[in-house]
Amino acid sequence: MEKQTLALHSGYDSLSGYGTMAVPIYFNTAYNFGTADMAADRFTLKDLGYIYSRLSNPTTDVFQKRLAALEGGSAAVATSSGQAAVFATMANLVKSGDTILMSDKVYGGTVTLLTSSLANFGVKTKVFDAENTNELESLIDDTTKAILFETLSNPQISIADVDSIVSIANKYDIVTVADNTVLSPALYNPIKDGVDVVIHSASKYISGQGLSIAGAVVSSPKLNEKLKNNSRYPLYNEPDETYHGLVYSDFTDSFDIFSLRLVFRVLRDFGMTISPFNSFQLIQGLETLDLRMEKHSKNALEVAEFLANHPKVKSVTYPGLKNSKGNKIAKEKFKDGLSSGLLCFEVENYDIAKEISDKTKIFSVVVNIGDSKSIITHPASTTHSQLSQSELKTAGISSGLIRLSVGLESAKDLIADLKQALD
Ligand SMILES: *Cc1c(COP(=O)(O)O)cnc(C)c1O
């Protein structure tokens, strides 16, 4: 089936329950096991039915199944935020002493999570260039457990060289993790290009209207094979004493062991569970994702073309623009060459950048992306203000850089708004 159809129907049978067409919100913490034996079977994972909503919930299940179908994954696990999705993924792969290879162009929260908070837990991070991967292989050693990058990065709008990252990772049987927040499953599916784990901040395009904070982790049908009997990943191949010595690799291939462990170890212990209400809202978001991504992308292209011709604008970064650096890959990999709603442009300096954001009337000064309403952000004074000068430079963020998240308004009005702010 095509993605537009899956987004509306997969993971839910409207003839189940009361026959409701909309997926019901199961606003529920606990489940009645009926008998003590059934309760015991659930706790030893002999029966994978519902135990408690920190682990799983019927409304959340529909969202997870639908997202997995849209990404071409074997399973998905929703989390309370995108940050939680990144943390949960890493907690499902690394132990103290291990190393994560992280792209130099990722979300500011991912940088601080890995380089500071996970460093406090004894997990090391090494940085690589996701556009030019020449040095990536030299960073790999026995402690390397994950290679993390963003498919289209926020806020630099840089496209990762997915094919080469995947081929290097596969040579060493290392798990690749792609944050696909900016493109969304409507425009690109990293799993089809061999990525093992796809992360989303569902707070952005999937939620769609700036409504819910949420995240998700999708695993590839090929990930079981990479983890099983791979000495790099003891968490999957050695007994889990908290489940009486269960070994995740012993599950048959009808179970996705990465998402199984993510639920039964990571959600169980760290508790970054999504609310069923937010899962319900994300289900509504998925229904229109395809339509919205098309309109976001078309509006962004019109805005980018306007900015590229404005004398006060030093440069525009948008892969949808002809002659831009990413245009060739965008055309080759993204649905119809559509490049999402995010773009960056550079003006002379910090003060001018701040002045422009103050003068816009339709674009709001907000640190978010993927809302239906257009947003203007000055990363150097907001999202990336915690980074040092040298970290900003590595992240490719100049002080005059402005990020736009182009919404679903009329492109004509958006361009008029930017014109009066720039002139
Ligand atoms: C926003 C964002 C995150 C973090 O997600 P939250 O839902 O805000 O916690 C992670 N990665 C990218 C690319 C993002 O844009």
mmCIF file of N, CA, C and O in Angstrom, residues 195-226:
data_model
loop_
_atom_site.group_PDB
_atom_site.id
_atom_site.type_symbol
_atom_site.label_atom_id
_atom_site.label_comp_id
_atom_site.label_asym_id
_atom_site.label_seq_id
_atom_site.Cartn_x
_atom_site.Cartn_y
_atom_site.Cartn_z
ATOM 1 N N VAL A 195 19.575 2.307 6.853
ATOM 2 C CA VAL A 195 19.740 2.784 8.240
ATOM 3 C C VAL A 195 19.037 1.806 9.190
ATOM 4 O O VAL A 195 17.998 1.238 8.860
ATOM 5 N N ASP A 196 19.613 1.620 10.398
ATOM 6 C CA ASP A 196 19.069 0.632 11.338
ATOM 7 C C ASP A 196 17.985 1.185 12.257
ATOM 8 O O ASP A 196 17.047 0.472 12.609
ATOM 9 N N VAL A 197 18.172 2.426 12.720
ATOM 10 C CA VAL A 197 17.210 3.002 13.666
ATOM 11 C C VAL A 197 16.885 4.425 13.219
ATOM 12 O O VAL A 197 17.790 5.197 12.909
ATOM 13 N N VAL A 198 15.585 4.743 13.161
ATOM 14 C CA VAL A 198 15.170 6.094 12.787
ATOM 15 C C VAL A 198 14.505 6.753 13.992
ATOM 16 O O VAL A 198 13.654 6.160 14.642
ATOM 17 N N ILE A 199 14.959 7.967 14.276
ATOM 18 C CA ILE A 199 14.429 8.719 15.415
ATOM 19 C C ILE A 199 13.597 9.881 14.896
ATOM 20 O O ILE A 199 13.920 10.458 13.861
ATOM 21 N N HIS A 200 12.533 10.213 15.629
ATOM 22 C CA HIS A 200 11.781 11.429 15.322
ATOM 23 C C HIS A 200 11.533 12.251 16.570
ATOM 24 O O HIS A 200 11.207 11.697 17.613
ATOM 25 N N SER A 201 11.659 13.560 16.432
ATOM 26 C CA SER A 201 10.977 14.427 17.360
ATOM 27 C C SER A 201 9.599 14.585 16.736
ATOM 28 O O SER A 201 9.417 15.333 15.769
ATOM 29 N N ALA A 202 8.611 13.851 17.269
ATOM 30 C CA ALA A 202 7.254 13.906 16.708
ATOM 31 C C ALA A 202 6.579 15.226 17.059
ATOM 32 O O ALA A 202 5.492 15.533 16.563
ATOM 33 N N SER A 203 7.233 16.014 17.921
ATOM 34 C CA SER A 203 6.718 17.349 18.278
ATOM 35 C C SER A 203 6.674 18.272 17.069
ATOM 36 O O SER A 203 6.013 19.304 17.109
ATOM 37 N N LYS A 204 7.404 17.926 16.011
ATOM 38 C CA LYS A 204 7.560 18.833 14.884
ATOM 39 C C LYS A 204 6.516 18.506 13.807
ATOM 40 O O LYS A 204 5.352 18.728 14.015
ATOM 41 N N TYR A 205 6.946 17.959 12.656
ATOM 42 C CA TYR A 205 5.991 17.783 11.546
ATOM 43 C C TYR A 205 4.932 16.723 11.828
ATOM 44 O O TYR A 205 3.812 16.809 11.328
ATOM 45 N N ILE A 206 5.264 15.691 12.591
ATOM 46 C CA ILE A 206 4.285 14.624 12.795
ATOM 47 C C ILE A 206 3.099 15.153 13.601
ATOM 48 O O ILE A 206 1.945 14.980 13.222
ATOM 49 N N SER A 207 3.377 15.840 14.694
ATOM 50 C CA SER A 207 2.307 16.492 15.448
ATOM 51 C C SER A 207 1.679 17.565 14.554
ATOM 52 O O SER A 207 0.467 17.598 14.358
ATOM 53 N N GLY A 208 2.524 18.412 14.001
ATOM 54 C CA GLY A 208 2.112 19.248 12.889
ATOM 55 C C GLY A 208 1.581 20.621 13.227
ATOM 56 O O GLY A 208 1.734 21.534 12.450
ATOM 57 N N GLN A 209 0.955 20.802 14.341
ATOM 58 C CA GLN A 209 0.353 22.103 14.590
ATOM 59 C C GLN A 209 0.888 22.722 15.870
ATOM 60 O O GLN A 209 0.245 23.568 16.480
ATOM 61 N N GLY A 210 2.084 22.252 16.258
ATOM 62 C CA GLY A 210 2.678 22.774 17.476
ATOM 63 C C GLY A 210 1.882 22.381 18.707
ATOM 64 O O GLY A 210 1.680 23.182 19.613
ATOM 65 N N LEU A 211 1.407 21.122 18.746
ATOM 66 C CA LEU A 211 0.504 20.735 19.830
ATOM 67 C C LEU A 211 1.125 19.827 20.891
ATOM 68 O O LEU A 211 0.947 20.062 22.077
ATOM 69 N N SER A 212 1.833 18.776 20.474
ATOM 70 C CA SER A 212 2.308 17.797 21.459
ATOM 71 C C SER A 212 3.828 17.702 21.474
ATOM 72 O O SER A 212 4.452 17.745 20.424
ATOM 73 N N ILE A 213 4.400 17.522 22.639
ATOM 74 C CA ILE A 213 5.813 17.136 22.741
ATOM 75 C C ILE A 213 5.844 15.611 22.723
ATOM 76 O O ILE A 213 5.171 14.957 23.538
ATOM 77 N N ALA A 214 6.585 15.048 21.774
ATOM 78 C CA ALA A 214 6.603 13.590 21.641
ATOM 79 C C ALA A 214 7.774 13.151 20.785
ATOM 80 O O ALA A 214 8.346 13.955 20.036
ATOM 81 N N GLY A 215 8.123 11.882 20.891
ATOM 82 C CA GLY A 215 9.203 11.343 20.074
ATOM 83 C C GLY A 215 8.903 9.911 19.689
ATOM 84 O O GLY A 215 7.905 9.321 20.138
ATOM 85 N N ALA A 216 9.758 9.354 18.832
ATOM 86 C CA ALA A 216 9.571 7.959 18.437
ATOM 87 C C ALA A 216 10.882 7.378 17.934
ATOM 88 O O ALA A 216 11.749 8.101 17.428
ATOM 89 N N VAL A 217 10.997 6.055 18.096
ATOM 90 C CA VAL A 217 12.180 5.307 17.650
ATOM 91 C C VAL A 217 11.680 4.150 16.794
ATOM 92 O O VAL A 217 10.878 3.342 17.254
ATOM 93 N N VAL A 218 12.132 4.091 15.540
ATOM 94 C CA VAL A 218 11.678 3.049 14.615
ATOM 95 C C VAL A 218 12.852 2.141 14.284
ATOM 96 O O VAL A 218 13.945 2.627 13.991
ATOM 97 N N SER A 219 12.632 0.821 14.325
ATOM 98 C CA SER A 219 13.760 -0.058 13.995
ATOM 99 C C SER A 219 13.567 -0.771 12.664
ATOM 100 O O SER A 219 12.450 -1.126 12.267
ATOM 101 N N SER A 220 14.685 -0.975 11.989
ATOM 102 C CA SER A 220 14.685 -1.618 10.678
ATOM 103 C C SER A 220 14.456 -3.124 10.812
ATOM 104 O O SER A 220 14.910 -3.749 11.767
ATOM 105 N N PRO A 221 13.778 -3.730 9.817
ATOM 106 C CA PRO A 221 13.617 -5.189 9.820
ATOM 107 C C PRO A 221 14.970 -5.923 9.817
ATOM 108 O O PRO A 221 15.032 -7.097 10.150
ATOM 109 N N LYS A 222 16.053 -5.223 9.444
ATOM 110 C CA LYS A 222 17.366 -5.886 9.384
ATOM 111 C C LYS A 222 18.154 -5.787 10.682
ATOM 112 O O LYS A 222 19.254 -6.335 10.793
ATOM 113 N N LEU A 223 17.614 -5.042 11.659
ATOM 114 C CA LEU A 223 18.407 -4.778 12.870
ATOM 115 C C LEU A 223 18.624 -6.032 13.719
ATOM 116 O O LEU A 223 19.703 -6.207 14.298
ATOM 117 N N ASN A 224 17.621 -6.903 13.782
ATOM 118 C CA ASN A 224 17.802 -8.158 14.542
ATOM 119 C C ASN A 224 19.084 -8.855 14.126
ATOM 120 O O ASN A 224 19.883 -9.292 14.954
ATOM 121 N N GLU A 225 19.251 -8.962 12.807
ATOM 122 C CA GLU A 225 20.402 -9.681 12.275
ATOM 123 C C GLU A 225 21.723 -9.039 12.694
ATOM 124 O O GLU A 225 22.700 -9.726 12.963
ATOM 125 N N LYS A 226 21.723 -7.697 12.758
ATOM 126 C CA LYS A 226 22.953 -6.998 13.143
ATOM 127 C C LYS A 226 23.287 -7.191 14.620
ATOM 128 O O LYS A 226 24.454 -7.255 14.997
#
